[in-house]
């Protein structure tokens, strides 16, 4: 019996590790540049809708992704481990983990190998300057890197910031652990059933229902297919502009 249990546990761990590897994959090649200044103040806002990256908890280890990686905004919130690769003149040892918070737009006026770094089909990371300086020297400007998807580690629960107005509820979803990138959201008022939300832009999700005066619950599904449900996150007296914290992956 003990031997059977041991085999079952081994099989479970093997399956778990296999799934983890399949979900996040191995190392891939790309290039990295930097932007935003020494304090990363120029990285605030951005195409993911996170606004102030300091107050949202993302800090300066952030990246703008090229078209090939951005997935029209669905990659917002994903985490990547990265290391400078095969450039001994400029590379520094070690790895960093960055969160996707912005889009690096293509520049078709420049060739892909001379300024058009974010043009399709290139995989490119425009890092916040403090992040870049952890893996390469400033004077490098651009370096080859290797990267891989990794689980995001966050403090606290998923945060829901409710913007918009009556009949237009625009909910910004931040601080997502695990896969990090949200691919589906449902909302439920205390007097309604579950309703699918549509993605407006970045990680802003929209509902056109009248939900004023109702406590709100949310169901979030990430790119790895895992779902977390947070019941009655917002009390019935919630106001537009407020943020609430729910369960976490």
XYZ file of N, CA and C in Angstrom:
747
model
N 0.837 -1.213 0.000
C 0.000 0.000 0.000
C 0.866 1.255 0.000
N 1.918 1.256 0.872
C 2.802 2.418 0.948
C 3.505 2.649 -0.381
N 3.898 1.538 -1.022
C 4.572 1.641 -2.317
C 3.649 2.234 -3.373
N 2.366 1.825 -3.338
C 1.383 2.358 -4.289
C 1.194 3.857 -4.090
N 1.104 4.266 -2.812
C 0.939 5.690 -2.516
C 2.145 6.478 -3.016
N 3.349 5.899 -2.822
C 4.562 6.575 -3.257
C 4.566 6.754 -4.776
N 4.154 5.707 -5.501
C 4.094 5.787 -6.960
C 3.070 6.811 -7.419
N 1.915 6.852 -6.723
C 0.859 7.807 -7.079
C 1.357 9.239 -6.877
N 2.066 9.474 -5.765
C 2.597 10.811 -5.496
C 3.628 11.196 -6.550
N 4.486 10.245 -6.916
C 5.498 10.512 -7.945
C 4.850 10.849 -9.282
N 3.802 10.089 -9.619
C 3.086 10.348 -10.871
C 2.443 11.726 -10.859
N 1.872 12.109 -9.693
C 1.244 13.426 -9.568
C 2.271 14.537 -9.761
N 3.437 14.396 -9.100
C 4.471 15.420 -9.204
C 5.000 15.515 -10.632
N 5.155 14.366 -11.296
C 5.618 14.369 -12.682
C 4.626 15.100 -13.575
N 3.347 14.802 -13.384
C 2.299 15.453 -14.179
C 2.277 16.953 -13.931
N 2.425 17.344 -12.643
C 2.427 18.763 -12.288
C 3.581 19.492 -12.972
N 4.786 18.896 -12.890
C 5.951 19.523 -13.501
C 5.827 19.576 -15.023
N 5.253 18.527 -15.601
C 5.056 18.488 -17.052
C 4.118 19.601 -17.493
N 3.038 19.795 -16.733
C 2.085 20.858 -17.067
C 2.729 22.225 -16.920
N 3.509 22.389 -15.847
C 4.169 23.677 -15.631
C 5.105 23.998 -16.779
N 5.871 22.972 -17.228
C 6.790 23.182 -18.340
C 6.022 23.503 -19.617
N 4.917 22.772 -19.840
C 4.133 22.991 -21.051
C 3.506 24.380 -21.055
N 3.114 24.862 -19.875
C 2.462 26.160 -19.782
C 3.431 27.296 -20.064
N 4.634 27.225 -19.490
C 5.544 28.361 -19.552
C 6.660 28.201 -20.571
N 6.960 26.990 -20.992
C 7.905 26.787 -22.085
C 9.352 27.040 -21.703
N 10.243 26.892 -22.698
C 11.669 27.057 -22.469
C 12.161 28.434 -22.873
N 13.487 28.548 -22.945
C 14.107 29.821 -23.280
C 13.961 30.115 -24.773
N 13.683 31.384 -25.095
C 13.599 31.848 -26.475
C 14.531 33.042 -26.653
N 14.814 33.370 -27.900
C 15.717 34.478 -28.205
C 14.947 35.746 -28.557
N 15.507 36.883 -28.161
C 14.921 38.184 -28.473
C 16.015 39.236 -28.318
N 15.615 40.496 -28.393
C 16.521 41.610 -28.091
C 15.835 42.537 -27.088
N 16.631 43.342 -26.418
C 16.087 44.281 -25.434
C 16.750 45.643 -25.570
N 15.920 46.677 -25.451
C 16.382 48.060 -25.353
C 15.809 48.626 -24.056
N 15.876 49.952 -23.877
C 15.308 50.536 -22.655
C 14.708 51.901 -22.944
N 13.828 52.322 -22.040
C 13.162 53.628 -22.156
C 12.720 54.076 -20.772
N 12.227 55.303 -20.684
C 11.564 55.758 -19.466
C 12.407 56.509 -18.470
N 13.712 56.637 -18.710
C 14.560 57.396 -17.797
C 15.040 56.585 -16.606
N 15.996 57.158 -15.882
C 16.623 56.463 -14.769
C 15.679 56.111 -13.641
N 14.598 56.882 -13.480
C 13.606 56.583 -12.438
C 12.382 55.871 -12.996
N 12.418 55.550 -14.276
C 11.323 54.855 -14.980
C 10.029 55.657 -15.012
N 10.107 56.963 -14.761
C 8.881 57.772 -14.757
C 8.225 57.802 -16.136
N 9.030 57.624 -17.183
C 8.484 57.628 -18.534
C 7.755 56.357 -18.916
N 7.726 55.382 -18.001
C 7.004 54.133 -18.289
C 5.590 54.143 -17.718
N 5.238 55.213 -17.001
C 3.902 55.267 -16.389
C 2.823 55.326 -17.472
N 1.613 54.920 -17.094
C 0.534 54.861 -18.082
C 0.728 53.632 -18.945
N 0.683 53.814 -20.239
C 0.976 52.698 -21.128
C -0.257 51.973 -21.620
N -0.025 51.087 -22.591
C -1.101 50.441 -23.339
C -1.832 49.356 -22.568
N -1.345 48.998 -21.385
C -2.055 47.999 -20.577
C -3.063 48.643 -19.632
N -2.972 49.966 -19.468
C -3.943 50.678 -18.643
C -3.643 50.679 -17.167
N -2.430 50.268 -16.774
C -2.135 50.140 -15.347
C -1.911 51.480 -14.644
N -1.684 52.533 -15.407
C -1.523 53.846 -14.781
C -0.188 53.977 -14.070
N -0.235 54.337 -12.795
C 0.972 54.526 -12.000
C 1.539 53.171 -11.596
N 2.632 52.781 -12.208
C 3.185 51.447 -11.973
C 3.766 51.307 -10.575
N 4.141 52.438 -9.956
C 4.629 52.378 -8.578
C 3.488 52.005 -7.633
N 2.403 52.775 -7.682
C 1.302 52.550 -6.745
C 0.579 51.239 -7.021
N 0.646 50.748 -8.257
C 0.000 49.480 -8.591
C 0.857 48.281 -8.207
N 2.086 48.542 -7.764
C 2.942 47.457 -7.271
C 3.852 46.832 -8.312
N 3.885 47.382 -9.535
C 4.728 46.798 -10.573
C 6.164 47.315 -10.517
N 6.364 48.483 -9.942
C 7.705 49.014 -9.767
C 8.385 49.334 -11.082
N 9.698 49.064 -11.138
C 10.479 49.411 -12.322
C 10.918 48.185 -13.121
N 10.604 46.999 -12.666
C 10.927 45.792 -13.445
C 9.789 45.501 -14.415
N 9.694 46.355 -15.428
C 8.580 46.281 -16.369
C 9.110 46.326 -17.800
N 8.232 45.969 -18.743
C 8.637 45.932 -20.150
C 7.479 46.294 -21.058
N 7.826 46.947 -22.163
C 6.905 47.130 -23.281
C 7.217 46.043 -24.305
N 6.193 45.370 -24.793
C 6.378 44.234 -25.688
C 6.140 44.622 -27.141
N 6.891 43.995 -28.032
C 6.668 44.196 -29.464
C 5.376 43.504 -29.894
N 4.940 43.819 -31.098
C 3.688 43.258 -31.624
C 3.657 41.737 -31.520
N 4.795 41.097 -31.799
C 4.866 39.634 -31.802
C 4.590 39.031 -30.432
N 4.787 39.801 -29.379
C 4.594 39.304 -28.017
C 3.358 39.882 -27.339
N 2.919 41.060 -27.778
C 1.873 41.807 -27.061
C 0.498 41.165 -27.156
N 0.234 40.465 -28.239
C -1.039 39.755 -28.422
C -2.230 40.696 -28.276
N -2.132 41.864 -28.889
C -3.208 42.876 -28.849
C -3.632 43.233 -27.431
N -2.713 43.125 -26.485
C -2.995 43.511 -25.101
C -3.296 42.360 -24.178
N -3.531 41.171 -24.733
C -3.838 40.026 -23.877
C -2.624 39.558 -23.078
N -1.418 39.972 -23.491
C -0.216 39.593 -22.742
C 0.063 40.523 -21.572
N -0.719 41.585 -21.426
C -0.523 42.499 -20.302
C -0.590 41.734 -18.980
N 0.419 41.929 -18.142
C 0.457 41.270 -16.837
C 1.284 40.011 -16.810
N 1.671 39.488 -17.987
C 2.514 38.290 -18.029
C 3.904 38.614 -17.501
N 4.569 37.603 -16.943
C 5.898 37.786 -16.375
C 6.925 36.982 -17.162
N 8.097 37.586 -17.337
C 9.161 36.979 -18.128
C 10.476 37.039 -17.356
N 11.158 35.904 -17.286
C 12.525 35.883 -16.788
C 13.443 36.109 -17.983
N 14.495 36.908 -17.769
C 15.317 37.337 -18.894
C 16.779 37.416 -18.482
N 17.662 37.124 -19.442
C 19.095 37.283 -19.206
C 19.742 37.787 -20.491
N 20.755 38.614 -20.336
C 21.540 39.075 -21.472
C 22.347 37.897 -21.989
N 22.468 37.818 -23.318
C 23.015 36.588 -23.885
C 24.005 36.875 -25.007
N 25.170 36.259 -24.909
C 26.108 36.185 -26.025
C 26.621 37.551 -26.484
N 26.813 38.464 -25.549
C 27.417 39.754 -25.869
C 28.331 40.134 -24.701
N 29.504 39.488 -24.601
C 30.367 39.672 -23.428
C 30.809 41.112 -23.199
N 30.808 41.923 -24.240
C 31.217 43.321 -24.065
C 30.225 44.092 -23.200
N 28.933 43.785 -23.354
C 27.902 44.592 -22.700
C 27.075 43.842 -21.666
N 27.026 42.527 -21.724
C 26.156 41.765 -20.826
C 26.663 41.771 -19.392
N 25.725 41.760 -18.455
C 26.013 41.556 -17.037
C 25.441 40.200 -16.635
N 26.025 39.553 -15.620
C 25.529 38.235 -15.221
C 24.191 38.319 -14.497
N 23.494 37.187 -14.449
C 22.242 37.106 -13.698
C 21.013 37.276 -14.556
N 19.863 37.110 -13.935
C 18.580 37.250 -14.624
C 17.703 38.259 -13.896
N 16.701 38.748 -14.596
C 15.669 39.594 -13.996
C 14.313 39.017 -14.372
N 13.305 39.380 -13.617
C 11.920 39.051 -13.966
C 11.158 40.348 -14.149
N 10.521 40.495 -15.315
C 9.787 41.720 -15.624
C 8.333 41.384 -15.929
N 7.469 42.378 -15.718
C 6.044 42.253 -16.029
C 5.723 43.085 -17.262
N 4.922 42.539 -18.162
C 4.488 43.270 -19.356
C 3.469 44.329 -18.963
N 3.807 45.600 -19.190
C 2.915 46.699 -18.811
C 2.645 47.674 -19.950
N 3.251 47.455 -21.118
C 3.115 48.441 -22.187
C 3.362 47.774 -23.543
N 3.120 48.541 -24.587
C 3.290 48.090 -25.970
C 4.416 48.877 -26.613
N 5.319 48.193 -27.300
C 6.362 48.847 -28.086
C 5.907 48.850 -29.539
N 5.481 49.985 -30.063
C 4.895 50.010 -31.411
C 5.954 49.833 -32.489
N 5.567 49.294 -33.617
C 6.510 49.173 -34.734
C 6.855 50.534 -35.320
N 8.019 50.598 -35.938
C 8.435 51.799 -36.658
C 8.865 51.357 -38.057
N 7.893 51.332 -38.956
C 8.140 50.786 -40.293
C 9.046 51.674 -41.136
N 9.325 52.904 -40.676
C 10.234 53.775 -41.409
C 11.688 53.333 -41.247
N 11.947 52.470 -40.262
C 13.304 52.007 -40.008
C 13.387 50.501 -40.227
N 14.527 50.021 -40.695
C 14.677 48.575 -40.908
C 14.683 47.812 -39.584
N 14.316 46.552 -39.658
C 14.210 45.730 -38.450
C 15.519 45.617 -37.692
N 16.632 45.726 -38.392
C 17.926 45.558 -37.742
C 18.634 46.875 -37.460
N 17.908 47.982 -37.593
C 18.518 49.286 -37.324
C 17.455 50.303 -36.923
N 16.899 50.112 -35.735
C 15.924 51.072 -35.199
C 14.501 50.563 -35.175
N 14.155 49.681 -36.115
C 12.794 49.134 -36.115
C 12.721 47.874 -35.271
N 13.235 47.993 -34.061
C 13.396 46.808 -33.200
C 12.079 46.123 -32.879
N 11.006 46.883 -32.839
C 9.713 46.308 -32.436
C 8.829 45.952 -33.622
N 9.389 46.018 -34.824
C 8.622 45.644 -36.020
C 8.340 44.145 -36.028
N 7.145 43.748 -36.480
C 6.890 42.312 -36.686
C 7.873 41.762 -37.721
N 8.332 40.532 -37.585
C 7.903 39.554 -36.582
C 8.852 39.455 -35.387
N 9.606 40.529 -35.100
C 10.642 40.467 -34.068
C 10.043 40.344 -32.665
N 10.645 39.485 -31.857
C 10.322 39.423 -30.428
C 11.270 40.382 -29.717
N 10.689 41.424 -29.118
C 11.524 42.484 -28.540
C 10.919 42.996 -27.238
N 11.805 43.321 -26.295
C 11.411 43.903 -25.011
C 12.047 45.281 -24.889
N 11.217 46.313 -24.736
C 11.713 47.644 -24.410
C 11.569 47.782 -22.897
N 12.667 47.585 -22.190
C 12.627 47.509 -20.730
C 12.655 48.899 -20.099
N 12.072 49.008 -18.909
C 12.305 50.197 -18.105
C 13.807 50.277 -17.840
N 14.360 51.479 -17.908
C 15.817 51.621 -17.803
C 16.424 50.925 -16.581
N 15.835 51.062 -15.377
C 16.438 50.371 -14.226
C 16.482 48.853 -14.387
N 15.524 48.285 -15.109
C 15.529 46.839 -15.353
C 16.645 46.470 -16.324
N 16.774 47.237 -17.390
C 17.818 46.973 -18.388
C 19.200 46.998 -17.752
N 19.422 47.962 -16.843
C 20.751 48.129 -16.251
C 21.108 47.006 -15.278
N 20.156 46.139 -14.979
C 20.463 44.969 -14.160
C 21.092 43.842 -14.976
N 20.912 43.890 -16.305
C 21.444 42.798 -17.127
C 22.434 43.272 -18.181
N 22.544 44.588 -18.393
C 23.447 45.095 -19.426
C 23.901 46.506 -19.081
N 24.974 46.924 -19.726
C 25.490 48.270 -19.507
C 24.715 49.290 -20.336
N 24.620 50.503 -19.797
C 23.842 51.577 -20.425
C 24.285 51.831 -21.861
N 25.580 51.855 -22.092
C 26.106 52.231 -23.414
C 25.768 51.207 -24.490
N 25.338 50.017 -24.087
C 25.007 48.983 -25.078
C 23.847 49.424 -25.957
N 22.846 50.043 -25.356
C 21.674 50.487 -26.120
C 20.714 49.359 -26.437
N 21.215 48.317 -27.074
C 20.413 47.139 -27.404
C 21.288 45.901 -27.220
N 20.712 44.853 -26.648
C 21.465 43.610 -26.421
C 20.601 42.403 -26.778
N 21.235 41.316 -27.202
C 20.495 40.065 -27.365
C 20.163 39.476 -26.004
N 18.980 38.907 -25.880
C 18.562 38.306 -24.616
C 17.917 36.951 -24.870
N 17.861 36.168 -23.817
C 17.034 34.972 -23.782
C 15.953 35.210 -22.748
N 14.732 34.723 -23.021
C 13.624 34.950 -22.101
C 12.738 33.716 -22.042
N 11.979 33.620 -20.964
C 10.969 32.581 -20.842
C 9.861 33.081 -19.930
N 8.652 32.603 -20.185
C 7.515 32.910 -19.315
C 7.717 32.228 -17.970
N 7.396 32.938 -16.910
C 7.464 32.383 -15.561
C 6.216 32.815 -14.800
N 5.838 32.098 -13.755
C 4.696 32.519 -12.941
C 4.975 33.863 -12.265
N 3.965 34.691 -12.193
C 4.082 35.974 -11.498
C 3.888 35.764 -9.997
N 4.685 36.441 -9.214
C 4.564 36.399 -7.754
C 4.102 37.778 -7.291
N 2.952 37.852 -6.639
C 2.382 39.122 -6.207
C 2.016 39.080 -4.727
N 2.015 40.244 -4.107
C 1.566 40.366 -2.724
C 0.090 40.744 -2.700
N -0.678 40.080 -1.849
C -2.097 40.397 -1.742
C -2.905 39.797 -2.867
N -4.169 40.214 -2.936
C -5.096 39.645 -3.901
C -5.158 40.425 -5.201
N -5.926 39.893 -6.145
C -6.192 40.599 -7.401
C -6.963 41.880 -7.077
N -6.579 42.978 -7.735
C -7.245 44.258 -7.482
C -8.165 44.630 -8.646
N -9.327 45.131 -8.282
C -10.346 45.548 -9.244
C -10.628 47.035 -9.036
N -10.321 47.854 -10.032
C -10.591 49.289 -9.960
C -11.756 49.590 -10.896
N -12.839 50.107 -10.318
C -14.075 50.305 -11.070
C -14.152 51.748 -11.555
N -14.047 51.909 -12.866
C -14.164 53.232 -13.485
C -15.408 53.264 -14.368
N -15.592 54.396 -15.059
C -16.730 54.514 -15.971
C -17.891 55.252 -15.344
N -19.108 54.788 -15.650
C -20.326 55.406 -15.138
C -21.457 54.392 -15.267
N -22.642 54.778 -14.848
C -23.786 53.868 -14.928
C -23.972 53.344 -16.353
N -24.215 52.054 -16.470
C -24.357 51.338 -17.740
C -23.036 51.224 -18.510
N -21.929 51.695 -17.928
C -20.614 51.514 -18.542
C -19.592 51.301 -17.429
N -19.505 50.066 -16.980
C -18.587 49.723 -15.902
C -17.276 49.257 -16.513
N -16.210 50.027 -16.315
C -14.904 49.707 -16.875
C -13.989 49.313 -15.724
N -13.666 48.034 -15.655
C -12.934 47.498 -14.502
C -11.499 47.175 -14.913
N -10.559 47.866 -14.261
C -9.141 47.600 -14.465
C -8.707 46.497 -13.505
N -8.085 45.448 -14.041
C -7.666 44.299 -13.224
C -6.154 44.278 -13.138
N -5.636 44.345 -11.906
C -4.195 44.415 -11.680
C -3.773 43.439 -10.593
N -2.450 43.321 -10.444
C -1.849 42.511 -9.370
C -2.262 41.045 -9.458
N -2.155 40.486 -10.654
C -2.577 39.108 -10.891
C -1.364 38.184 -10.806
N -1.403 37.232 -9.916
C -0.316 36.261 -9.772
C -0.511 35.105 -10.756
N 0.366 34.110 -10.674
C 0.264 32.961 -11.576
C 0.626 33.352 -12.994
N -0.205 33.009 -13.955
C 0.075 33.352 -15.359
C 0.159 34.859 -15.559
N -0.638 35.613 -14.786
C -0.543 37.072 -14.817
C -1.407 37.747 -15.851
N -1.558 37.135 -17.020
C -2.324 37.763 -18.094
C -3.750 37.217 -18.111
N -4.693 38.110 -17.960
C -6.114 37.754 -17.865
C -6.705 37.642 -19.269
N -7.427 36.533 -19.530
C -8.011 36.314 -20.850
C -9.533 36.294 -20.842
N -10.161 36.231 -19.674
C -11.627 36.270 -19.603
C -12.045 36.733 -18.218
N -13.128 37.525 -18.178
C -13.652 38.042 -16.916
C -15.171 37.997 -16.951
N -15.769 37.608 -15.830
C -17.223 37.697 -15.656
C -17.505 38.504 -14.401
N -18.646 39.177 -14.408
C -19.056 39.995 -13.271
C -20.461 39.579 -12.850
N -20.735 39.707 -11.572
C -22.056 39.358 -11.042
C -22.467 40.374 -9.995
N -23.612 40.994 -10.220
C -24.189 41.846 -9.197
C -25.006 40.996 -8.231
N -25.318 41.543 -7.070
C -26.093 40.779 -6.082
C -27.519 40.523 -6.549
N -27.955 41.213 -7.612
C -29.290 40.985 -8.156
C -29.235 40.489 -9.601
N -28.070 40.006 -10.043
C -27.947 39.487 -11.413
C -27.237 38.128 -11.372
N -27.255 37.453 -12.504
C -26.429 36.260 -12.662
C -25.055 36.663 -13.170
N -24.227 35.663 -13.473
C -22.903 35.936 -14.021
C -23.023 36.440 -15.458
N -22.245 37.480 -15.777
C -22.250 38.066 -17.111
C -20.814 38.195 -17.605
N -20.561 37.751 -18.835
C -19.235 37.897 -19.410
C -18.939 39.366 -19.686
N -17.732 39.792 -19.376
C -17.301 41.142 -19.695
C -16.496 41.093 -20.997
N -16.480 42.206 -21.719
C -15.663 42.300 -22.923
C -14.418 43.128 -22.593
N -13.328 42.812 -23.256
C -12.099 43.564 -23.001
C -12.117 44.832 -23.848
N -12.031 45.966 -23.176
C -12.062 47.250 -23.865
C -10.682 47.594 -24.418
N -9.689 47.637 -23.563
C -8.299 47.833 -23.985
C -7.387 47.445 -22.828
N -6.170 46.988 -23.173
C -5.243 46.571 -22.125
C -5.882 45.537 -21.222
N -5.873 45.816 -19.912
C -6.569 44.950 -18.962
C -7.751 45.686 -18.338
N -8.430 46.494 -19.151
C -9.688 47.138 -18.779
C -10.839 46.335 -19.377
N -11.719 45.870 -18.510
C -12.825 45.003 -18.921
C -14.153 45.715 -18.695
N -15.073 45.527 -19.620
C -16.274 46.353 -19.709
C -17.562 45.556 -19.524
N -18.506 46.149 -18.779
C -19.870 45.633 -18.681
C -20.828 46.794 -18.886
N -21.863 46.579 -19.696
C -22.848 47.639 -19.959
C -24.118 47.475 -19.131
N -24.063 46.649 -18.117
C -25.224 46.438 -17.248
C -25.294 47.529 -16.175
N -26.495 47.745 -15.660
C -26.681 48.689 -14.544
C -26.460 47.918 -13.238
N -25.325 48.193 -12.595
C -24.933 47.442 -11.402
C -24.819 48.320 -10.165
N -25.236 49.572 -10.277
C -25.177 50.471 -9.132
C -25.999 49.917 -7.975
N -25.505 50.096 -6.756
C -26.249 49.680 -5.570
C -26.240 48.185 -5.320
N -25.401 47.449 -6.045
C -25.294 45.994 -5.852
C -23.865 45.635 -5.450
N -23.726 44.664 -4.574
C -22.387 44.141 -4.314
C -21.931 43.372 -5.552
N -20.622 43.412 -5.819
C -20.090 42.872 -7.061
C -19.137 41.711 -6.807
N -19.287 40.660 -7.601
C -18.385 39.516 -7.582
C -17.713 39.405 -8.946
N -16.508 38.843 -8.952
C -15.756 38.723 -10.197
C -15.199 37.315 -10.358
N -15.142 36.893 -11.601
C -14.530 35.610 -11.944
C -13.498 35.885 -13.040
N -12.242 35.537 -12.752
C -11.133 35.862 -13.643
C -10.481 34.576 -14.131
N -10.277 34.468 -15.441
C -9.583 33.327 -16.027
C -8.316 33.816 -16.709
N -7.197 33.193 -16.372
C -5.904 33.577 -16.940
C -5.602 32.746 -18.183
N -4.475 33.048 -18.826
C -4.117 32.388 -20.075
C -3.848 30.903 -19.908
N -3.529 30.470 -18.679
C -3.274 29.042 -18.448
C -4.552 28.260 -18.173
N -5.710 28.934 -18.248
C -6.995 28.268 -18.062
C -7.473 28.210 -16.627
N -6.643 28.633 -15.686
C -7.066 28.629 -14.285
C -8.023 29.794 -14.021
N -8.994 29.543 -13.144
C -10.009 30.553 -12.828
C -10.071 30.769 -11.325
N -10.202 32.026 -10.925
C -10.396 32.360 -9.513
C -11.645 33.223 -9.396
N -12.470 32.919 -8.389
C -13.722 33.649 -8.169
C -13.647 34.408 -6.855
N -14.010 35.677 -6.900
C -14.029 36.531 -5.711
C -15.451 37.024 -5.499
N -16.068 36.542 -4.426
C -17.465 36.882 -4.163
C -17.586 38.162 -3.343
N -18.537 39.023 -3.757
C -18.876 40.244 -3.016
C -17.634 41.062 -2.673
N -16.764 41.227 -3.668
C -15.540 42.012 -3.491
C -15.867 43.471 -3.203
N -16.784 44.019 -3.975
C -17.207 45.406 -3.793
C -18.544 45.426 -3.063
N -18.668 46.160 -1.968
C -19.945 46.232 -1.255
C -20.974 47.003 -2.069
N -22.210 46.957 -1.645
C -23.287 47.561 -2.431
C -23.169 49.085 -2.549
N -22.396 49.705 -1.674
C -22.258 51.167 -1.728
C -20.975 51.597 -2.438
N -20.426 50.730 -3.289
C -19.202 51.072 -4.027
C -19.434 52.312 -4.890
N -18.355 52.998 -5.194
C -18.409 54.195 -6.025
C -17.400 54.063 -7.158
N -17.676 54.705 -8.277
C -16.729 54.712 -9.382
C -15.425 55.368 -8.938
N -14.315 54.779 -9.361
C -13.000 55.279 -8.963
C -12.387 54.510 -7.797
N -13.176 53.632 -7.162
C -12.663 52.873 -6.031
C -12.031 51.558 -6.497
N -11.110 51.061 -5.662
C -10.446 49.776 -5.913
C -10.770 48.797 -4.792
N -10.861 47.521 -5.158
C -11.173 46.479 -4.177
C -10.278 45.277 -4.439
N -9.975 44.562 -3.370
C -9.070 43.416 -3.464
C -9.824 42.115 -3.267
N -9.558 41.157 -4.180
C -10.237 39.879 -4.106
C -9.273 38.734 -3.874
N -9.723 37.527 -4.210
C -8.903 36.340 -4.060
C -7.753 36.360 -5.086
N -6.806 35.448 -4.881
C -5.621 35.410 -5.737
C -5.401 33.985 -6.252
N -4.711 33.869 -7.383
C -4.350 32.555 -7.901
C -3.342 31.877 -6.969
